[in-house]
mmCIF file of C-alpha atoms in Angstrom:
data_model
loop_
_atom_site.group_PDB
_atom_site.id
_atom_site.type_symbol
_atom_site.label_atom_id
_atom_site.label_comp_id
_atom_site.label_asym_id
_atom_site.label_seq_id
_atom_site.Cartn_x
_atom_site.Cartn_y
_atom_site.Cartn_z
ATOM 1 C CA UNK A 19 0.005 0.009 -0.003
ATOM 2 C CA UNK A 20 1.159 3.505 -0.916
ATOM 3 C CA UNK A 21 0.070 6.198 1.759
ATOM 4 C CA UNK A 22 -0.068 9.885 1.141
ATOM 5 C CA UNK A 23 -0.625 12.550 3.861
ATOM 6 C CA UNK A 24 -2.577 15.614 2.604
ATOM 7 C CA UNK A 25 -2.409 18.557 4.856
ATOM 8 C CA UNK A 26 -3.872 22.050 4.667
ATOM 9 C CA UNK A 27 -6.687 23.980 3.169
ATOM 10 C CA UNK A 28 -8.499 21.994 0.815
ATOM 11 C CA UNK A 29 -7.081 18.678 1.855
ATOM 12 C CA UNK A 30 -10.498 16.821 1.644
ATOM 13 C CA UNK A 31 -11.151 18.058 -1.886
ATOM 14 C CA UNK A 32 -7.759 17.047 -3.205
ATOM 15 C CA UNK A 33 -8.191 13.629 -1.577
ATOM 16 C CA UNK A 34 -11.461 12.983 -3.534
ATOM 17 C CA UNK A 35 -9.833 14.191 -6.834
ATOM 18 C CA UNK A 36 -6.922 11.998 -6.304
ATOM 19 C CA UNK A 37 -8.925 8.842 -5.287
ATOM 20 C CA UNK A 38 -10.908 9.123 -8.427
ATOM 21 C CA UNK A 39 -7.646 8.989 -10.479
ATOM 22 C CA UNK A 40 -5.871 6.112 -8.748
ATOM 23 C CA UNK A 41 -5.895 2.611 -9.970
ATOM 24 C CA UNK A 42 -6.613 -0.081 -7.409
ATOM 25 C CA UNK A 43 -8.229 0.024 -4.082
ATOM 26 C CA UNK A 44 -8.091 3.305 -2.377
ATOM 27 C CA UNK A 45 -8.867 4.023 1.457
ATOM 28 C CA UNK A 46 -9.644 7.567 2.486
ATOM 29 C CA UNK A 47 -8.779 8.434 6.138
ATOM 30 C CA UNK A 48 -10.051 11.676 7.647
ATOM 31 C CA UNK A 49 -9.666 13.218 10.960
ATOM 32 C CA UNK A 50 -12.675 13.821 13.209
ATOM 33 C CA UNK A 51 -11.516 17.254 14.196
ATOM 34 C CA UNK A 52 -10.671 20.468 12.486
ATOM 35 C CA UNK A 53 -7.077 20.738 14.032
ATOM 36 C CA UNK A 54 -5.287 19.636 10.860
ATOM 37 C CA UNK A 55 -6.702 22.240 8.653
ATOM 38 C CA UNK A 56 -9.394 20.434 6.804
ATOM 39 C CA UNK A 57 -12.160 22.532 5.196
ATOM 40 C CA UNK A 58 -15.454 20.811 6.048
ATOM 41 C CA UNK A 59 -17.116 24.251 6.030
ATOM 42 C CA UNK A 60 -16.535 24.615 2.201
ATOM 43 C CA UNK A 61 -19.093 23.683 -0.255
ATOM 44 C CA UNK A 62 -18.498 20.067 -1.333
ATOM 45 C CA UNK A 63 -15.876 19.376 1.392
ATOM 46 C CA UNK A 64 -17.993 17.448 3.746
ATOM 47 C CA UNK A 65 -16.842 14.289 5.440
ATOM 48 C CA UNK A 66 -16.081 11.185 3.190
ATOM 49 C CA UNK A 67 -19.178 9.280 1.568
ATOM 50 C CA UNK A 68 -18.740 5.586 1.784
ATOM 51 C CA UNK A 69 -21.029 5.398 -1.283
ATOM 52 C CA UNK A 70 -18.488 7.239 -3.456
ATOM 53 C CA UNK A 71 -17.002 4.952 -5.892
ATOM 54 C CA UNK A 72 -13.589 7.054 -5.740
ATOM 55 C CA UNK A 73 -12.964 5.476 -2.300
ATOM 56 C CA UNK A 74 -13.575 1.785 -3.552
ATOM 57 C CA UNK A 75 -11.284 0.574 -0.826
ATOM 58 C CA UNK A 76 -13.349 1.874 1.962
ATOM 59 C CA UNK A 77 -13.591 5.176 3.838
ATOM 60 C CA UNK A 78 -12.557 5.713 7.614
ATOM 61 C CA UNK A 79 -13.856 9.055 9.156
ATOM 62 C CA UNK A 80 -13.685 10.572 12.519
ATOM 63 C CA UNK A 81 -17.196 10.520 13.609
ATOM 64 C CA UNK A 82 -16.484 7.787 16.185
ATOM 65 C CA UNK A 83 -14.262 10.211 18.105
ATOM 66 C CA UNK A 84 -17.227 11.757 19.763
ATOM 67 C CA UNK A 85 -17.889 9.852 22.980
ATOM 68 C CA UNK A 86 -21.617 10.046 22.620
ATOM 69 C CA UNK A 87 -21.574 8.582 19.324
ATOM 70 C CA UNK A 88 -19.306 5.642 19.878
ATOM 71 C CA UNK A 89 -20.912 2.184 19.868
ATOM 72 C CA UNK A 90 -21.197 -0.021 22.770
ATOM 73 C CA UNK A 91 -19.047 -2.552 20.822
ATOM 74 C CA UNK A 92 -15.402 -1.994 20.122
ATOM 75 C CA UNK A 93 -15.997 -2.077 16.474
ATOM 76 C CA UNK A 94 -19.315 -1.406 14.470
ATOM 77 C CA UNK A 95 -19.574 -2.192 10.843
ATOM 78 C CA UNK A 96 -22.688 -1.956 8.532
ATOM 79 C CA UNK A 97 -22.514 -3.242 4.959
ATOM 80 C CA UNK A 98 -25.148 -3.744 2.267
ATOM 81 C CA UNK A 99 -25.653 -6.534 -0.431
ATOM 82 C CA UNK A 100 -23.300 -4.673 -2.935
ATOM 83 C CA UNK A 101 -20.465 -4.854 -0.452
ATOM 84 C CA UNK A 102 -20.501 -1.217 0.401
ATOM 85 C CA UNK A 103 -19.642 -0.593 4.241
ATOM 86 C CA UNK A 104 -19.382 1.925 6.780
ATOM 87 C CA UNK A 105 -17.425 1.297 10.068
ATOM 88 C CA UNK A 106 -16.698 3.026 13.407
ATOM 89 C CA UNK A 107 -14.588 1.900 16.287
ATOM 90 C CA UNK A 108 -11.144 2.564 17.694
ATOM 91 C CA UNK A 109 -7.559 1.803 16.737
ATOM 92 C CA UNK A 110 -4.130 2.292 18.167
ATOM 93 C CA UNK A 111 -3.522 5.700 16.419
ATOM 94 C CA UNK A 112 -2.609 6.372 12.782
ATOM 95 C CA UNK A 113 -0.147 3.439 12.789
ATOM 96 C CA UNK A 114 -2.959 1.115 13.576
ATOM 97 C CA UNK A 115 -4.977 2.259 10.627
ATOM 98 C CA UNK A 116 -1.953 1.956 8.367
ATOM 99 C CA UNK A 117 -1.177 -1.673 9.391
ATOM 100 C CA UNK A 118 -4.682 -2.574 9.368
ATOM 101 C CA UNK A 119 -5.642 -1.314 5.846
ATOM 102 C CA UNK A 120 -2.396 -2.019 4.185
ATOM 103 C CA UNK A 121 -3.108 -5.745 3.248
ATOM 104 C CA UNK A 122 -6.201 -4.915 1.379
ATOM 105 C CA UNK A 123 -5.398 -1.661 -0.282
ATOM 106 C CA UNK A 124 -3.126 -0.287 -2.944
ATOM 107 C CA UNK A 125 -3.516 3.431 -1.619
ATOM 108 C CA UNK A 126 -4.305 5.204 1.429
ATOM 109 C CA UNK A 127 -5.100 9.038 1.461
ATOM 110 C CA UNK A 128 -4.642 10.467 5.102
ATOM 111 C CA UNK A 129 -6.426 13.803 5.367
ATOM 112 C CA UNK A 130 -4.730 15.936 8.009
ATOM 113 C CA UNK A 131 -2.544 13.278 9.401
ATOM 114 C CA UNK A 132 1.145 12.574 8.951
ATOM 115 C CA UNK A 133 3.981 10.546 10.154
ATOM 116 C CA UNK A 134 7.409 9.378 9.341
ATOM 117 C CA UNK A 135 7.906 7.372 6.213
ATOM 118 C CA UNK A 136 4.578 8.554 4.912
ATOM 119 C CA UNK A 137 5.031 11.193 1.926
ATOM 120 C CA UNK A 138 2.914 14.390 2.076
ATOM 121 C CA UNK A 139 1.533 17.051 0.016
ATOM 122 C CA UNK A 140 0.986 20.611 1.615
ATOM 123 C CA UNK A 141 -1.746 22.932 0.693
ATOM 124 C CA UNK A 142 -2.220 26.492 1.482
ATOM 125 C CA UNK A 143 -0.694 29.830 0.875
ATOM 126 C CA UNK A 144 2.569 29.311 2.962
ATOM 127 C CA UNK A 145 3.262 25.671 3.265
ATOM 128 C CA UNK A 146 6.056 24.701 5.651
ATOM 129 C CA UNK A 147 7.738 21.451 4.775
ATOM 130 C CA UNK A 148 9.071 21.355 8.436
ATOM 131 C CA UNK A 149 5.472 21.096 9.771
ATOM 132 C CA UNK A 150 5.255 17.383 8.665
ATOM 133 C CA UNK A 151 7.623 14.495 9.442
ATOM 134 C CA UNK A 152 7.157 12.925 6.247
ATOM 135 C CA UNK A 153 8.989 13.657 2.786
ATOM 136 C CA UNK A 154 7.123 16.269 1.032
ATOM 137 C CA UNK A 155 6.251 15.276 -2.602
ATOM 138 C CA UNK A 156 4.491 18.629 -3.478
ATOM 139 C CA UNK A 157 3.177 21.982 -2.361
ATOM 140 C CA UNK A 158 0.492 23.984 -3.710
ATOM 141 C CA UNK A 159 -1.852 26.934 -2.988
ATOM 142 C CA UNK A 160 -5.128 25.029 -3.619
ATOM 143 C CA UNK A 161 -6.122 21.562 -4.709
ATOM 144 C CA UNK A 162 -6.762 22.682 -8.176
ATOM 145 C CA UNK A 163 -3.117 23.682 -8.666
ATOM 146 C CA UNK A 164 -1.819 20.203 -7.957
ATOM 147 C CA UNK A 165 -0.766 18.383 -11.100
ATOM 148 C CA UNK A 166 -2.331 14.969 -10.233
ATOM 149 C CA UNK A 167 -0.393 12.892 -12.927
ATOM 150 C CA UNK A 168 3.044 14.002 -11.499
ATOM 151 C CA UNK A 169 1.848 13.469 -8.059
ATOM 152 C CA UNK A 170 0.660 9.890 -8.695
ATOM 153 C CA UNK A 171 3.988 9.130 -10.411
ATOM 154 C CA UNK A 172 5.898 10.458 -7.394
ATOM 155 C CA UNK A 173 3.813 8.511 -5.219
ATOM 156 C CA UNK A 174 4.181 5.185 -7.108
ATOM 157 C CA UNK A 175 8.097 5.812 -6.709
ATOM 158 C CA UNK A 176 7.784 6.222 -2.959
ATOM 159 C CA UNK A 177 8.394 3.553 -0.425
ATOM 160 C CA UNK A 178 5.262 1.388 -0.012
ATOM 161 C CA UNK A 179 3.834 0.653 3.485
ATOM 162 C CA UNK A 180 4.410 -3.064 3.647
ATOM 163 C CA UNK A 181 3.322 -5.137 6.803
ATOM 164 C CA UNK A 182 3.839 -8.809 7.800
ATOM 165 C CA UNK A 183 0.071 -9.364 7.098
ATOM 166 C CA UNK A 184 0.635 -7.873 3.562
ATOM 167 C CA UNK A 185 3.191 -10.611 2.720
ATOM 168 C CA UNK A 186 1.265 -13.284 4.399
ATOM 169 C CA UNK A 187 -1.613 -12.528 2.046
ATOM 170 C CA UNK A 188 0.611 -12.699 -0.924
ATOM 171 C CA UNK A 189 1.948 -16.087 -0.005
ATOM 172 C CA UNK A 190 -1.572 -17.450 0.752
ATOM 173 C CA UNK A 191 -2.610 -16.366 -2.920
ATOM 174 C CA UNK A 192 0.320 -18.387 -4.274
ATOM 175 C CA UNK A 193 -0.606 -20.993 -6.935
ATOM 176 C CA UNK A 194 0.756 -23.793 -4.724
ATOM 177 C CA UNK A 195 -1.114 -22.632 -1.552
ATOM 178 C CA UNK A 196 -3.276 -25.758 -1.675
ATOM 179 C CA UNK A 197 -0.210 -27.825 -1.185
ATOM 180 C CA UNK A 198 1.099 -25.951 1.821
ATOM 181 C CA UNK A 199 0.623 -26.961 5.508
ATOM 182 C CA UNK A 200 2.709 -24.112 6.889
ATOM 183 C CA UNK A 201 3.442 -20.428 6.888
ATOM 184 C CA UNK A 202 6.290 -19.169 8.840
ATOM 185 C CA UNK A 203 7.249 -15.617 9.450
ATOM 186 C CA UNK A 204 10.195 -13.548 11.017
ATOM 187 C CA UNK A 205 9.872 -9.974 12.069
ATOM 188 C CA UNK A 206 12.724 -7.806 13.074
ATOM 189 C CA UNK A 207 12.056 -4.799 15.392
ATOM 190 C CA UNK A 208 13.866 -1.839 16.805
ATOM 191 C CA UNK A 209 15.139 -2.961 20.067
ATOM 192 C CA UNK A 210 15.284 -0.148 22.740
ATOM 193 C CA UNK A 211 18.212 -1.634 24.678
ATOM 194 C CA UNK A 212 20.131 -4.997 25.034
ATOM 195 C CA UNK A 213 20.477 -4.639 28.807
ATOM 196 C CA UNK A 214 18.848 -2.763 31.537
ATOM 197 C CA UNK A 215 21.789 -0.340 31.975
ATOM 198 C CA UNK A 216 22.416 0.429 28.254
ATOM 199 C CA UNK A 217 21.503 3.802 26.739
ATOM 200 C CA UNK A 218 17.921 3.532 25.175
ATOM 201 C CA UNK A 219 17.939 3.396 21.295
ATOM 202 C CA UNK A 220 15.587 6.010 20.237
ATOM 203 C CA UNK A 221 15.564 5.143 16.458
ATOM 204 C CA UNK A 222 17.397 3.411 13.565
ATOM 205 C CA UNK A 223 17.702 4.957 10.198
ATOM 206 C CA UNK A 224 18.156 2.566 7.153
ATOM 207 C CA UNK A 225 19.539 3.521 3.703
ATOM 208 C CA UNK A 226 19.806 1.152 0.740
ATOM 209 C CA UNK A 227 21.406 1.054 -2.756
ATOM 210 C CA UNK A 228 18.293 2.044 -4.830
ATOM 211 C CA UNK A 229 17.445 -1.013 -7.061
ATOM 212 C CA UNK A 230 20.317 -3.111 -6.001
ATOM 213 C CA UNK A 231 18.778 -4.027 -2.557
ATOM 214 C CA UNK A 232 15.483 -4.974 -3.931
ATOM 215 C CA UNK A 233 17.140 -7.237 -6.684
ATOM 216 C CA UNK A 234 19.264 -8.888 -4.211
ATOM 217 C CA UNK A 235 16.266 -9.733 -1.928
ATOM 218 C CA UNK A 236 14.193 -10.957 -4.874
ATOM 219 C CA UNK A 237 17.155 -13.170 -5.983
ATOM 220 C CA UNK A 238 17.300 -14.660 -2.491
ATOM 221 C CA UNK A 239 13.831 -15.243 -2.159
ATOM 222 C CA UNK A 240 13.731 -16.956 -5.458
ATOM 223 C CA UNK A 241 16.688 -19.200 -4.538
ATOM 224 C CA UNK A 242 15.001 -20.202 -1.211
ATOM 225 C CA UNK A 243 11.687 -20.879 -3.027
ATOM 226 C CA UNK A 244 13.559 -23.489 -5.223
ATOM 227 C CA UNK A 245 13.968 -25.634 -2.163
ATOM 228 C CA UNK A 246 12.092 -28.950 -2.074
ATOM 229 C CA UNK A 247 8.828 -28.325 0.015
ATOM 230 C CA UNK A 248 9.033 -24.637 -0.208
ATOM 231 C CA UNK A 249 6.439 -22.972 -2.337
ATOM 232 C CA UNK A 250 6.780 -19.052 -1.954
ATOM 233 C CA UNK A 251 9.143 -16.681 -0.072
ATOM 234 C CA UNK A 252 8.586 -13.052 0.464
ATOM 235 C CA UNK A 253 10.821 -10.435 2.118
ATOM 236 C CA UNK A 254 10.603 -6.740 2.855
ATOM 237 C CA UNK A 255 12.898 -4.366 4.670
ATOM 238 C CA UNK A 256 11.811 -0.910 5.591
ATOM 239 C CA UNK A 257 14.072 2.153 5.166
ATOM 240 C CA UNK A 258 14.176 5.557 6.590
ATOM 241 C CA UNK A 259 13.749 6.384 10.265
ATOM 242 C CA UNK A 260 12.218 3.696 12.469
ATOM 243 C CA UNK A 261 11.591 4.292 15.831
ATOM 244 C CA UNK A 262 12.069 2.013 18.946
ATOM 245 C CA UNK A 263 9.330 -0.709 19.156
ATOM 246 C CA UNK A 264 8.572 -0.529 15.425
ATOM 247 C CA UNK A 265 9.032 -3.232 12.801
ATOM 248 C CA UNK A 266 11.947 -3.220 10.533
ATOM 249 C CA UNK A 267 12.065 -6.388 8.205
ATOM 250 C CA UNK A 268 9.810 -9.205 7.405
ATOM 251 C CA UNK A 269 10.472 -12.737 6.031
ATOM 252 C CA UNK A 270 7.418 -14.827 5.138
ATOM 253 C CA UNK A 271 7.664 -18.432 3.933
ATOM 254 C CA UNK A 272 5.023 -20.823 2.601
ATOM 255 C CA UNK A 273 5.938 -24.474 2.663
ATOM 256 C CA UNK A 274 4.558 -27.912 2.721
ATOM 257 C CA UNK A 275 5.644 -28.787 6.367
ATOM 258 C CA UNK A 276 6.832 -26.711 9.374
ATOM 259 C CA UNK A 277 10.399 -27.845 9.305
ATOM 260 C CA UNK A 278 10.938 -26.525 5.690
ATOM 261 C CA UNK A 279 9.151 -23.304 6.670
ATOM 262 C CA UNK A 280 11.199 -22.651 9.933
ATOM 263 C CA UNK A 281 14.567 -23.459 8.172
ATOM 264 C CA UNK A 282 13.949 -21.180 5.231
ATOM 265 C CA UNK A 283 12.717 -18.330 7.381
ATOM 266 C CA UNK A 284 15.941 -18.517 9.545
ATOM 267 C CA UNK A 285 18.242 -18.869 6.359
ATOM 268 C CA UNK A 286 16.132 -15.914 4.712
ATOM 269 C CA UNK A 287 16.781 -13.477 7.315
ATOM 270 C CA UNK A 288 20.483 -14.494 7.767
ATOM 271 C CA UNK A 289 21.234 -14.059 4.112
ATOM 272 C CA UNK A 290 19.172 -10.861 3.932
ATOM 273 C CA UNK A 291 21.433 -9.209 6.709
ATOM 274 C CA UNK A 292 24.587 -10.683 5.264
ATOM 275 C CA UNK A 293 23.968 -10.045 1.344
ATOM 276 C CA UNK A 294 21.709 -7.157 0.969
ATOM 277 C CA UNK A 295 23.395 -3.708 0.836
ATOM 278 C CA UNK A 296 21.174 -1.882 3.574
ATOM 279 C CA UNK A 297 23.100 0.342 5.927
ATOM 280 C CA UNK A 298 21.992 1.234 9.551
ATOM 281 C CA UNK A 299 22.474 4.188 11.626
ATOM 282 C CA UNK A 300 21.537 4.062 15.445
ATOM 283 C CA UNK A 301 20.626 6.898 17.474
ATOM 284 C CA UNK A 302 20.870 6.371 21.197
ATOM 285 C CA UNK A 303 20.281 8.838 24.219
ATOM 286 C CA UNK A 304 24.017 9.690 24.073
ATOM 287 C CA UNK A 305 25.143 9.490 20.487
ATOM 288 C CA UNK A 306 24.509 8.632 16.710
ATOM 289 C CA UNK A 307 26.642 6.249 14.632
ATOM 290 C CA UNK A 308 26.902 4.167 11.632
ATOM 291 C CA UNK A 309 26.718 0.655 12.902
ATOM 292 C CA UNK A 310 29.002 -0.797 10.093
ATOM 293 C CA UNK A 311 31.745 1.530 11.021
ATOM 294 C CA UNK A 312 31.677 0.080 14.348
ATOM 295 C CA UNK A 313 31.619 -3.606 13.387
#
């Protein structure tokens, strides 16, 4: 899934224009307050409409943030015979939405919400790139000034939001899935500290050789999938700044039996770490350094 943050005056209007022009399943996420500069008061800038075909991947709006409107259940979803749905519930912040929607969507447009590793577009008379943590793809005075074709091209070139569940869904769709009896996964995370008296790691930053890293991961996955009893192998390593407690890397293996699956997962992450040109910078409470220069 490729997420995009849209911040500033006219953000809901741009989200609907952009959603209509994207190929694939699109989710639109809109905040339930006005703190992010959305323009609900403008004509045609109401909250997202779940019947709008532009948002074929679903709409998440902020109406459930009003305590009086929250359901007794943790999650409440209504859908019709055509598969249109409307939901209300709670998640663990914006990251929870990203992780939950990623396996089933090609794009996510977040109106008034931003984070690290989510590219952004800023609208308004004086856009400030320092106001958002993600990479700014474009700025414009109004939604109508945005060149949609160029924006879509830049978005498709940006780092996708891949989760472990995304890769699990992909191997489950494998042509050999009926022959499989096991799916094994590995998830690498940012460890805050090795020992209780260590300086706390606040974040890791990863850089890779563009193209080379992806090609090497694909080659490793293909080689591992050629093993007897192994049907599919998927890998993904995130880049950019990843904070303590966040996921870094995933390896997912579809196999006939658990032994082949477990062995291949272990070999997969070992080879990824040894052979793929990805470089790590570590930031602790006291210093920042490139890890490969200390090894």
